[in-house]
Backbone as a chain_set.jsonl record, in Angstrom:
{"seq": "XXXXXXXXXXXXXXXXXXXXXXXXXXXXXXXXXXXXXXXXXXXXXXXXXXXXXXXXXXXXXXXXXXXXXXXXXXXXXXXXXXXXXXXXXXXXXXXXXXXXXXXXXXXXXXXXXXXXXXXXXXXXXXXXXXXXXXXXXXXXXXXXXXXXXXXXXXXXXXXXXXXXXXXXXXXXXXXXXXXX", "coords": {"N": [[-89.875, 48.682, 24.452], [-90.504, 50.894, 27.023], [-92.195, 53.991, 27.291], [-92.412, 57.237, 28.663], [-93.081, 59.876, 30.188], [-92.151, 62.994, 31.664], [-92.389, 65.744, 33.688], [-90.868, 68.783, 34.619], [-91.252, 71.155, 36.2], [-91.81, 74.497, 38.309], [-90.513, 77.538, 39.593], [-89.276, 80.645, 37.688], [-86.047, 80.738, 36.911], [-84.584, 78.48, 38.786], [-83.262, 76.29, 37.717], [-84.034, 74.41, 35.948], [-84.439, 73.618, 33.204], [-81.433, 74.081, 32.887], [-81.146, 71.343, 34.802], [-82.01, 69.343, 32.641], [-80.855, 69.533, 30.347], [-78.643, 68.524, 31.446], [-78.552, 66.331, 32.498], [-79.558, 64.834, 30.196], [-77.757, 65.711, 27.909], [-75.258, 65.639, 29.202], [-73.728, 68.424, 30.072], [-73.445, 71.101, 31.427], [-75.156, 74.021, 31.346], [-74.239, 77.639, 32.155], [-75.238, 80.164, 31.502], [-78.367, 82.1, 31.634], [-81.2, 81.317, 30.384], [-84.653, 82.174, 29.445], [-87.461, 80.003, 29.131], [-89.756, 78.786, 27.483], [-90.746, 76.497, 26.359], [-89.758, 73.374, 26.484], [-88.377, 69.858, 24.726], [-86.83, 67.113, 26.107], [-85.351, 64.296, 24.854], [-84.238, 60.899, 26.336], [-82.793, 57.892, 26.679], [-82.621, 55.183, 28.835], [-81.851, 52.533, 31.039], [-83.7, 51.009, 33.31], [-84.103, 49.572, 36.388], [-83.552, 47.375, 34.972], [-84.729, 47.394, 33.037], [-85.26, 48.631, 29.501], [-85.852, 52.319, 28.598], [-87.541, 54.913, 27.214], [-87.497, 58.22, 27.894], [-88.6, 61.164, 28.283], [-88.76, 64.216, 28.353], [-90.672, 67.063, 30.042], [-89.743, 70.243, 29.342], [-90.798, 73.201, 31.422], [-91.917, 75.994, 30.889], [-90.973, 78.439, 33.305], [-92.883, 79.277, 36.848], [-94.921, 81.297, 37.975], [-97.163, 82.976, 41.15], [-99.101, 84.085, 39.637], [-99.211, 83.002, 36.898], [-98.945, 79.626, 35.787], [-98.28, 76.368, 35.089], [-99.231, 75.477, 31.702], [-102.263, 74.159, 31.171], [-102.318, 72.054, 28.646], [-100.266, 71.26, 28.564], [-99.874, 69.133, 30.093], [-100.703, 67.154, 29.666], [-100.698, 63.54, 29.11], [-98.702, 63.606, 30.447], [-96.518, 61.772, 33.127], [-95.645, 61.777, 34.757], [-94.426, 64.088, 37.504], [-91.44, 66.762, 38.255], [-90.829, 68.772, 40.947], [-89.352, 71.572, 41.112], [-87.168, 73.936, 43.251], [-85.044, 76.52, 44.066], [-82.662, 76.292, 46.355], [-81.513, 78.565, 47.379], [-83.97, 80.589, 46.86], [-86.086, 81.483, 48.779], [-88.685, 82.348, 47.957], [-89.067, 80.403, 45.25], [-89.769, 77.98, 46.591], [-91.923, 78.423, 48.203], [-93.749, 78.575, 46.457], [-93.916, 75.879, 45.743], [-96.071, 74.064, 46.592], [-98.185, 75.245, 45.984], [-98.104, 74.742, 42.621], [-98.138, 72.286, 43.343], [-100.802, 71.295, 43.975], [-101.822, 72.94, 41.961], [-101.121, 70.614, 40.23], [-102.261, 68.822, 40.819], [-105.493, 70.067, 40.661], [-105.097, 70.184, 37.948], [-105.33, 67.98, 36.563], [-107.37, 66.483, 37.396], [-107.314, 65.749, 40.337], [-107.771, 65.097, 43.57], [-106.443, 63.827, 45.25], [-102.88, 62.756, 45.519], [-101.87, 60.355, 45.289], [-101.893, 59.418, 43.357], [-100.346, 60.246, 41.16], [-97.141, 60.521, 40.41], [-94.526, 62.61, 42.055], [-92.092, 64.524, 42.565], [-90.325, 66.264, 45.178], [-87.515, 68.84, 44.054], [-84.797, 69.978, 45.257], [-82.679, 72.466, 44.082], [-79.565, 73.784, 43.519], [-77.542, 73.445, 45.401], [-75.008, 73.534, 45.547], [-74.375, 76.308, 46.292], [-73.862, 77.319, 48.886], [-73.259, 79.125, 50.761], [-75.367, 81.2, 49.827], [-77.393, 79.917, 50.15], [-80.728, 79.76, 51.329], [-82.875, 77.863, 51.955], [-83.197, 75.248, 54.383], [-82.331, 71.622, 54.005], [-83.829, 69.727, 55.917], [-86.086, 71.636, 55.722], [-86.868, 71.276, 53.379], [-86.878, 68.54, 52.849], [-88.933, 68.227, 54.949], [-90.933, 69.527, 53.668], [-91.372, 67.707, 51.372], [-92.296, 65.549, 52.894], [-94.683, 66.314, 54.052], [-95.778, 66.86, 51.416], [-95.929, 64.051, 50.461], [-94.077, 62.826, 49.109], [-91.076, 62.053, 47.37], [-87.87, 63.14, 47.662], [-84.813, 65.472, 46.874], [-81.951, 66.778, 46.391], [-80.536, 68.887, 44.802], [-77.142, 69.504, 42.514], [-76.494, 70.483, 39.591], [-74.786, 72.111, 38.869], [-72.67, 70.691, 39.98], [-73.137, 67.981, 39.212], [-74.377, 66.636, 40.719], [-76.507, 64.069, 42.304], [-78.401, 64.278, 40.12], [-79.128, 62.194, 38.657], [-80.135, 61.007, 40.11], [-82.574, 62.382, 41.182], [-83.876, 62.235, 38.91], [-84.476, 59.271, 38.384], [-86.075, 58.965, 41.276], [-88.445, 59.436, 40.71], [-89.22, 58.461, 38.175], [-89.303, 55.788, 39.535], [-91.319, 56.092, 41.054], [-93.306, 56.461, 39.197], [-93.265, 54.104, 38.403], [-94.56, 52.805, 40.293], [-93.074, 52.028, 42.456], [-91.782, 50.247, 45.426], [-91.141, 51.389, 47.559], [-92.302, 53.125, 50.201], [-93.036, 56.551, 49.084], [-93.211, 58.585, 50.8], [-91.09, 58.6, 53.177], [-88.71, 58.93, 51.662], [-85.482, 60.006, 51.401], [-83.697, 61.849, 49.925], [-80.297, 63.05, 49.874]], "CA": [[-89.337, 49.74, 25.284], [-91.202, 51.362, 27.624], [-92.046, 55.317, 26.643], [-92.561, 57.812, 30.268], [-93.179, 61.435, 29.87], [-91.514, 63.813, 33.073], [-92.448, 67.199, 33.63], [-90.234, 69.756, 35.537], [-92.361, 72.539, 37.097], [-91.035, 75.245, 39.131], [-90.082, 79.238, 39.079], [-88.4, 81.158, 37.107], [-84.56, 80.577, 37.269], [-84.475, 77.4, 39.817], [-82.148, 75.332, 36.943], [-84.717, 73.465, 35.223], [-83.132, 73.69, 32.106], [-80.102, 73.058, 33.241], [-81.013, 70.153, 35.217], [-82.713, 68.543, 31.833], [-79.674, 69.48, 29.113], [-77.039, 67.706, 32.089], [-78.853, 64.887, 32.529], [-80.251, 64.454, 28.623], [-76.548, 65.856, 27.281], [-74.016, 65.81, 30.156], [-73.599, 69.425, 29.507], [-74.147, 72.252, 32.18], [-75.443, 75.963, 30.625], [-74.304, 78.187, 33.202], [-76.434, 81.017, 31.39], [-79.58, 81.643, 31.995], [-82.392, 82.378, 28.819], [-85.862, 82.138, 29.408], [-87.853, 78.915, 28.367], [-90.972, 78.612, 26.858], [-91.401, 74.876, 26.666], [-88.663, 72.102, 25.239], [-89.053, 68.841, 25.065], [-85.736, 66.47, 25.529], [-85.831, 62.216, 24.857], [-83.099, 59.794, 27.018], [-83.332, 56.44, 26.501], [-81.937, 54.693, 29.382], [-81.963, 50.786, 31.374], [-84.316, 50.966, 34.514], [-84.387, 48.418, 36.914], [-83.103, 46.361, 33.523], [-85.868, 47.692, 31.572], [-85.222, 50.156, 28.709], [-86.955, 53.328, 28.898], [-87.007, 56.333, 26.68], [-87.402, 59.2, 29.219], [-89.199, 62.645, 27.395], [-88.975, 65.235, 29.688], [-90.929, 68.63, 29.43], [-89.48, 71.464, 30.185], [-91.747, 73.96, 31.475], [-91.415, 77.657, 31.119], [-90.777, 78.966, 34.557], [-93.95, 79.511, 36.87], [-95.054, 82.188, 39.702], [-98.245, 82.749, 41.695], [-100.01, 84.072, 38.633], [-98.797, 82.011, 36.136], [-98.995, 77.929, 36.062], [-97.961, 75.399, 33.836], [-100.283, 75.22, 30.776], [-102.802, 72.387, 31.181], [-102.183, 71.395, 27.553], [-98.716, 70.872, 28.895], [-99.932, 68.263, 31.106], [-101.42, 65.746, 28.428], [-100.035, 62.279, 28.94], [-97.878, 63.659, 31.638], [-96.69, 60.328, 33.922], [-94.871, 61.918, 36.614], [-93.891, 65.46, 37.6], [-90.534, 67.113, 38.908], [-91.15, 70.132, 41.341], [-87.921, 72.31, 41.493], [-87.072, 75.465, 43.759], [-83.645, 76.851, 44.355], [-81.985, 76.332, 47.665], [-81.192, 79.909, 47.29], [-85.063, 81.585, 46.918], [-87.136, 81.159, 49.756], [-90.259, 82.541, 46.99], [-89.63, 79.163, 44.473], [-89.722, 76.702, 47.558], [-93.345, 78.543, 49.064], [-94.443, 77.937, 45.305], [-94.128, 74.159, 45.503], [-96.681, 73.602, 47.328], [-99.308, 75.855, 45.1], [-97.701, 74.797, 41.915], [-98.565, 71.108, 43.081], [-101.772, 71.818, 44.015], [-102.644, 73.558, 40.424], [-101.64, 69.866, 38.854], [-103.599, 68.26, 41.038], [-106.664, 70.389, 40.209], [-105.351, 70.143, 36.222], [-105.611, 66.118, 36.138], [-108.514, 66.294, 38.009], [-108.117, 64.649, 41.263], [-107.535, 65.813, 45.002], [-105.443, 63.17, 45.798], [-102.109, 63.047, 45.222], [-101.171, 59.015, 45.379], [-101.599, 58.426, 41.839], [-99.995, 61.61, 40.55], [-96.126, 60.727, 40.991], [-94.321, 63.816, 42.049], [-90.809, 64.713, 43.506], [-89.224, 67.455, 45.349], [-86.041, 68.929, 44.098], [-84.461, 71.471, 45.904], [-81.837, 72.357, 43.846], [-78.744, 75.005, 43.29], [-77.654, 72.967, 46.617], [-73.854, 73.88, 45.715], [-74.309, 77.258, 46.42], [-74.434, 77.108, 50.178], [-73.287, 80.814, 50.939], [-76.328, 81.498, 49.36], [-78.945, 78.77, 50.775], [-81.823, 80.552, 52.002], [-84.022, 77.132, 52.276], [-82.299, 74.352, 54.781], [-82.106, 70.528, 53.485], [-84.646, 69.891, 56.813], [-86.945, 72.406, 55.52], [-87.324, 70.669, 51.75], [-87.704, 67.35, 53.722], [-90.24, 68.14, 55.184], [-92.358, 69.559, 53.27], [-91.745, 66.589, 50.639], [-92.769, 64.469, 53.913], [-95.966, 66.526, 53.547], [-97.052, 66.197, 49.879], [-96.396, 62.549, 50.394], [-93.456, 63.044, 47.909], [-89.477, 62.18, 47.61], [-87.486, 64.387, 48.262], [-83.575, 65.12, 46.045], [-81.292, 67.965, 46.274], [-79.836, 68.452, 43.59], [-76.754, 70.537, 41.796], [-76.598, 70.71, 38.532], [-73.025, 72.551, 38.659], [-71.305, 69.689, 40.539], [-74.18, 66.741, 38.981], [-74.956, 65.608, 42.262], [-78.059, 63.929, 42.557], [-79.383, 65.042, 38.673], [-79.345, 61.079, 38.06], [-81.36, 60.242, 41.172], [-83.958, 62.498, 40.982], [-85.332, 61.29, 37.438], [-85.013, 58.034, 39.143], [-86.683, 58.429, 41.973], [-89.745, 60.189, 39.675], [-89.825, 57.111, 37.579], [-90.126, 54.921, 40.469], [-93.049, 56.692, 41.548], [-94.06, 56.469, 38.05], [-93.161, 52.522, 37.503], [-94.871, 51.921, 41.261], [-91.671, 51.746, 43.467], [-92.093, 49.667, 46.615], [-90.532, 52.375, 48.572], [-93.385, 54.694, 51.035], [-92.413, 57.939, 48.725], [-93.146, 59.853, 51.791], [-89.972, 58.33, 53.551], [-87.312, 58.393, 50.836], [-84.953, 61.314, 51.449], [-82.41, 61.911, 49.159], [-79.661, 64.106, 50.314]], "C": [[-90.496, 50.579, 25.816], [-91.16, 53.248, 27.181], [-92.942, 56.163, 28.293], [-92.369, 59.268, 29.935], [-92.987, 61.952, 31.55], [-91.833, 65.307, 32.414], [-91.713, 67.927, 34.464], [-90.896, 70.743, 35.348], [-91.541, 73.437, 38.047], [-90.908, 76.505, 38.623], [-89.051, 79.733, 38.134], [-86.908, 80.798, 37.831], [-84.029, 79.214, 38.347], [-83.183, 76.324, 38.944], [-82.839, 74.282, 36.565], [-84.641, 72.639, 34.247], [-81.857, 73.607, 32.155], [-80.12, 71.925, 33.746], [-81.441, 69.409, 33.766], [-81.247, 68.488, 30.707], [-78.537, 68.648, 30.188], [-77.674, 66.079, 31.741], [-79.149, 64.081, 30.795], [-78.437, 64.748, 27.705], [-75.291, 65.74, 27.85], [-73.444, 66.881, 29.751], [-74.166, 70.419, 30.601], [-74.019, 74.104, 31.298], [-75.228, 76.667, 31.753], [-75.28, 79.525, 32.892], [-77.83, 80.883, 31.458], [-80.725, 82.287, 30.481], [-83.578, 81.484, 29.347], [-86.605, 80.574, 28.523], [-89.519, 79.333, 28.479], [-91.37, 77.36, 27.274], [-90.741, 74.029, 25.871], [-88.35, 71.024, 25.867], [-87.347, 68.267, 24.979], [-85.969, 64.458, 25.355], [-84.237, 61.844, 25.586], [-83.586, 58.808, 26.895], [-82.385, 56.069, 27.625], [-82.857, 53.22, 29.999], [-82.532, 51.681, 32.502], [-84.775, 50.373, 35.35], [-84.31, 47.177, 35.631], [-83.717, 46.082, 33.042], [-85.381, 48.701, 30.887], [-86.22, 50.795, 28.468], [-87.04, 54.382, 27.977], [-87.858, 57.207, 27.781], [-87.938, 60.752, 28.464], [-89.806, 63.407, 28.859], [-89.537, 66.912, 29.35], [-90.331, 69.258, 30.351], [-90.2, 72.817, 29.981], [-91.487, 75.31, 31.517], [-91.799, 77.96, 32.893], [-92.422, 79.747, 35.48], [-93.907, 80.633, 38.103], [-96.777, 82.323, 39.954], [-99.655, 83.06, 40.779], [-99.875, 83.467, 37.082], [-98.296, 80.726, 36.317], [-98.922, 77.926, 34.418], [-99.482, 75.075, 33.047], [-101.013, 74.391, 30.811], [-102.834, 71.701, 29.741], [-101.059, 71.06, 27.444], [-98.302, 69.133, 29.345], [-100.78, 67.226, 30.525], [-100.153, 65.091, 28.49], [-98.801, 62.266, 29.729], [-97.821, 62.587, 32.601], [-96.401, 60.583, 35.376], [-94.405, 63.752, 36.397], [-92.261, 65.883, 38.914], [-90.714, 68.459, 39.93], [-89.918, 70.85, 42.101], [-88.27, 73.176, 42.085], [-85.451, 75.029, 43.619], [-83.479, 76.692, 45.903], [-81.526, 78.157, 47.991], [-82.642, 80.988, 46.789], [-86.234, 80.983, 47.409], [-88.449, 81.249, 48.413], [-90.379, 81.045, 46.371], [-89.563, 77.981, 45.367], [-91.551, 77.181, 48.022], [-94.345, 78.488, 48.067], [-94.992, 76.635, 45.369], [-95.631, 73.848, 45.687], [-98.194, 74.328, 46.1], [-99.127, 75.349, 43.513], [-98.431, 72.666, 41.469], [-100.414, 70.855, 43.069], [-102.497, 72.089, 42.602], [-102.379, 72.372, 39.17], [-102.643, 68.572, 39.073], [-105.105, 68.519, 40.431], [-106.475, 70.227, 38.615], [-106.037, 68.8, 35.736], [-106.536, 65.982, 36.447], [-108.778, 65.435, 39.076], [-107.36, 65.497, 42.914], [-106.175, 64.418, 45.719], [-104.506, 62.346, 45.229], [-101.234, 61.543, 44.888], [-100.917, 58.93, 44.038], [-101.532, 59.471, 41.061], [-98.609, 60.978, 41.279], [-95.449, 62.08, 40.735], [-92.869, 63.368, 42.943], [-90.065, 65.897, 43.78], [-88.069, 67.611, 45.044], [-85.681, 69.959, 44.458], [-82.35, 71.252, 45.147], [-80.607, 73.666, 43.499], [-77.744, 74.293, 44.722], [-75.559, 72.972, 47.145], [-73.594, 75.2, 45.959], [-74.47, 77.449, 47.915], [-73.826, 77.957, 50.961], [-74.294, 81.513, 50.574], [-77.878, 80.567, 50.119], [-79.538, 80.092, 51.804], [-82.966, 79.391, 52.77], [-83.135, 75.994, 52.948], [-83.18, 73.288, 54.303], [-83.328, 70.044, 54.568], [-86.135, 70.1, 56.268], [-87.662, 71.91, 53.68], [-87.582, 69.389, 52.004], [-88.793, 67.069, 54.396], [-91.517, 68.588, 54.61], [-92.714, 68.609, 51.447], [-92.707, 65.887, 51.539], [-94.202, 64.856, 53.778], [-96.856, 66.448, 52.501], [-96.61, 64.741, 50.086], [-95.596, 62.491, 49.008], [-91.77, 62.827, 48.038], [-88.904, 63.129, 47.643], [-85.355, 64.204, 47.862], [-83.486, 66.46, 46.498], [-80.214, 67.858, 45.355], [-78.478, 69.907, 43.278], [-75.994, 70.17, 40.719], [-75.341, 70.989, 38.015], [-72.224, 71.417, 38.937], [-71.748, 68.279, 39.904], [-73.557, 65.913, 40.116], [-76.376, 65.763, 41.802], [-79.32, 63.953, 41.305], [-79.94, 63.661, 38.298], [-80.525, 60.773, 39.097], [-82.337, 60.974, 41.592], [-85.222, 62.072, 40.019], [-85.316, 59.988, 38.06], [-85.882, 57.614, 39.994], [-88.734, 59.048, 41.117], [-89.921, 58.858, 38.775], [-89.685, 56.249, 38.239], [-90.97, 55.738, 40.735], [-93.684, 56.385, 40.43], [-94.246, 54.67, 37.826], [-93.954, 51.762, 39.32], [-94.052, 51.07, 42.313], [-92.35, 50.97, 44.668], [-92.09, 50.513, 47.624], [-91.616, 52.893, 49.125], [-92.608, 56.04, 50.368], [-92.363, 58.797, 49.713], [-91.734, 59.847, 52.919], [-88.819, 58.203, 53.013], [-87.043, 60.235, 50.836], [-83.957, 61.306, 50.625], [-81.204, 63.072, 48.916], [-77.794, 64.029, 50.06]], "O": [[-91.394, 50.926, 25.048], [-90.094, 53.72, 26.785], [-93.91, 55.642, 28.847], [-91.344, 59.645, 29.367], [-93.563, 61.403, 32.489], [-91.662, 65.813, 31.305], [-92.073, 67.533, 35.573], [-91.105, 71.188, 34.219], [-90.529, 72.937, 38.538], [-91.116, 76.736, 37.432], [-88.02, 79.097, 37.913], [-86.723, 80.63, 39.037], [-82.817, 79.197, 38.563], [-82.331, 75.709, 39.584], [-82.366, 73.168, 36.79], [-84.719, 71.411, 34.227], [-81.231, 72.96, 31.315], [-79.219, 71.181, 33.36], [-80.863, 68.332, 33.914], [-80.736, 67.419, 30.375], [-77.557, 68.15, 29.634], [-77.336, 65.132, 31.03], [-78.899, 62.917, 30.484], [-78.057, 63.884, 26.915], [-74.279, 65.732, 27.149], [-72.513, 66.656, 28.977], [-75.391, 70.533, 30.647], [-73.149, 74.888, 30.919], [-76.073, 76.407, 32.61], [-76.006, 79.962, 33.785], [-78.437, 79.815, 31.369], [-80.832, 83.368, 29.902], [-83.462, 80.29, 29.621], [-86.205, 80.218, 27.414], [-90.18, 79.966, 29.302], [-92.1, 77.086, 28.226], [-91.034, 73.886, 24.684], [-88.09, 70.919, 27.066], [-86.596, 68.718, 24.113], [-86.81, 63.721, 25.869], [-83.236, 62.512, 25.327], [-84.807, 58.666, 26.972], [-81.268, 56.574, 27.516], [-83.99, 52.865, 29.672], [-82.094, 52.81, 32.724], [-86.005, 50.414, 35.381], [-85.08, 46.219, 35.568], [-83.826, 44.986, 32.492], [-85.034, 49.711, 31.5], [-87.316, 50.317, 28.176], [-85.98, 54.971, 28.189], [-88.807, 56.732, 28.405], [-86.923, 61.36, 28.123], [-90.635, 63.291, 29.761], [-88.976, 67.733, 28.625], [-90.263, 69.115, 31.572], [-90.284, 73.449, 28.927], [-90.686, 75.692, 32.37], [-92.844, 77.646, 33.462], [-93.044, 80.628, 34.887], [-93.024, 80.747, 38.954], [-97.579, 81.874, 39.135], [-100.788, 82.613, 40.956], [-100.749, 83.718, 36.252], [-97.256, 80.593, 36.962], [-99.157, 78.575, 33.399], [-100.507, 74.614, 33.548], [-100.465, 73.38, 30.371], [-103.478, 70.652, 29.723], [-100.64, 70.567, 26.397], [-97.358, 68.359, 29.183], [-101.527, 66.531, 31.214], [-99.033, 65.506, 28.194], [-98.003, 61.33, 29.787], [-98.914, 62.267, 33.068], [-96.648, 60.085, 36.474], [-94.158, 64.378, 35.366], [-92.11, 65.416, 40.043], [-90.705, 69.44, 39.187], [-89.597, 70.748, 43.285], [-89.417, 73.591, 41.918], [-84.853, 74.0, 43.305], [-84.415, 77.088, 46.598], [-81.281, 78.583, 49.12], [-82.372, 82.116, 46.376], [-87.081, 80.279, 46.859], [-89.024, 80.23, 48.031], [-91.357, 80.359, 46.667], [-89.274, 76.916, 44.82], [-92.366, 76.267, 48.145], [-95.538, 78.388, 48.352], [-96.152, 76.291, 45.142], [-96.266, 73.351, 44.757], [-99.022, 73.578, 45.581], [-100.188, 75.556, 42.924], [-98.827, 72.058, 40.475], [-101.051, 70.288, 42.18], [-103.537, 71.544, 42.232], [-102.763, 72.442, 38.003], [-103.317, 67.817, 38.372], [-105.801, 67.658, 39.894], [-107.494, 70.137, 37.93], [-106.911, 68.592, 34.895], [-107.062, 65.104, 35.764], [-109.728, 64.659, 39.179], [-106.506, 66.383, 42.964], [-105.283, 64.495, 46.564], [-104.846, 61.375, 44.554], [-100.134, 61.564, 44.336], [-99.885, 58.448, 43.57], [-102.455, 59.747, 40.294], [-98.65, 60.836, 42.501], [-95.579, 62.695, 39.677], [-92.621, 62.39, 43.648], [-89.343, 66.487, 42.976], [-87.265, 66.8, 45.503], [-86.204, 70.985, 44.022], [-81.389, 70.534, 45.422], [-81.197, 74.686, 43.142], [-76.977, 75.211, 45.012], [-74.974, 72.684, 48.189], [-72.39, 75.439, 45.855], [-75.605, 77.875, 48.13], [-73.791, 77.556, 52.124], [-74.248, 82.669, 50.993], [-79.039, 80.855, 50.408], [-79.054, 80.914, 52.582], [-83.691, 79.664, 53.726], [-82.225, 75.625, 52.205], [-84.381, 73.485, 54.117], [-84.271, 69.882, 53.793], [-87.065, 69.292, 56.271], [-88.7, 72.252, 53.114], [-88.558, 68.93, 51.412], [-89.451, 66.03, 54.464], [-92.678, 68.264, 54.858], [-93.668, 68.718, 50.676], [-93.829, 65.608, 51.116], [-95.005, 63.986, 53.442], [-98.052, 66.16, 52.45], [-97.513, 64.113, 49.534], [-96.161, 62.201, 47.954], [-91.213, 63.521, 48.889], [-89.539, 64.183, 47.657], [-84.656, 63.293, 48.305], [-84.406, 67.182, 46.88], [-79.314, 67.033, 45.198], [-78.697, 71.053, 43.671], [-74.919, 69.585, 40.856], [-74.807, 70.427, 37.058], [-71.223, 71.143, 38.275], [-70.918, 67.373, 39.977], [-72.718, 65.033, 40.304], [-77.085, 66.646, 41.317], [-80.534, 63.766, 41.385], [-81.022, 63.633, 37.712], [-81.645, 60.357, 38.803], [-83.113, 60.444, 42.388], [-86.421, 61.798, 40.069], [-86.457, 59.581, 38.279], [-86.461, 56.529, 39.953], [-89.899, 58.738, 41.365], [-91.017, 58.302, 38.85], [-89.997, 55.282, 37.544], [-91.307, 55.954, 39.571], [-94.822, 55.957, 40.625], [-95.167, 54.124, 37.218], [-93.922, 50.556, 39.564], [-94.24, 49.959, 42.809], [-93.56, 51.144, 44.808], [-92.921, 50.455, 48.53], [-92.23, 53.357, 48.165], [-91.685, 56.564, 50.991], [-91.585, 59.75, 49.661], [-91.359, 60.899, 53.436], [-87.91, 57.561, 53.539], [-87.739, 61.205, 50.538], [-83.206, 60.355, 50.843], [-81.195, 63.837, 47.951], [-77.081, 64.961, 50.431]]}, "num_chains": 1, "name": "protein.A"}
């Protein structure tokens, strides 16, 4: 069995932790408590390989605070959440990816899999960031691109998917896979 470590990255409150306990428990927390750093295991079939799936979950980040680089040991692939509902954790992404580029030590981004999730995406009286606007600037890191919600589990399955294809060397051009 294959063993794949996922990191979810992103701001405070985006549903990080909730996206990880749905997908790892089929279980949505609608409260919100503060994370530190917790680790969950899934074992699932992948392309009709079995996988166990260990996903960190990262305490919540902003422009002066980044994910720990002792976080990022043996890290395979990374998740990079905002909310559809706070313009601030979407103009993160982009700095957030950036700071794991410079952690791993490399400027370019091919062999670092990564995936946008723009998620909260059932709240859409609230959307502040359009579906467009998280497309493209996946299209720019050269990164997939999921919207996800967590409340309704849309999409929670096919973002760790498309993150471990990037990780297992998908065929796909990541910079063209939209997932909406």
């Amino acid at each position: 069995m294959k063993s794949r470590k996922v990191a979810i990255v992103g701001a405070r409150s985006v549903g990080k932790s909730s996206m990880s306990v749905k997908y790892v428990e089929d279980q949505f927390v609608e409260d919100y408590y503060p994370t530190i750093s917790a680790h969950y295991t899934k074992t699932l079939t992948f392309r009709g390989a079995p996988f166990e799936l260990e996903i960190v979950d990262t305490a919540g980040q902003d422009e002066f605070s980044m994910v720990e680089e002792s976080q990022l040991i043996g890290i395979h692939g990374y998740m990079l959440v905002y909310s559809v509902t706070s313009r601030q954790s979407f103009e993160l992404i982009e700095l957030i990816r950036d700071k794991i580029l410079n952690a791993v030590g490399t400027e370019d981004p091919s062999g670092v899999p990564m995936v946008v999730v723009g998620n909260k995406c059932d709240l859409s009286m609230q959307r502040v960031v359009s579906t467009s606007e998280g497309a493209a600037l996946a299209r720019a890191l050269h990164c997939p691109f999921v919207e996800t919600s967590v409340k309704d589990n849309l999409r929670i399955a096919e973002a760790f998917e498309a993150v471990l294809a990037g990780i297992e060397g998908a065929a796909d051009t990541p910079s063209k896979c939209v997932i909406v």
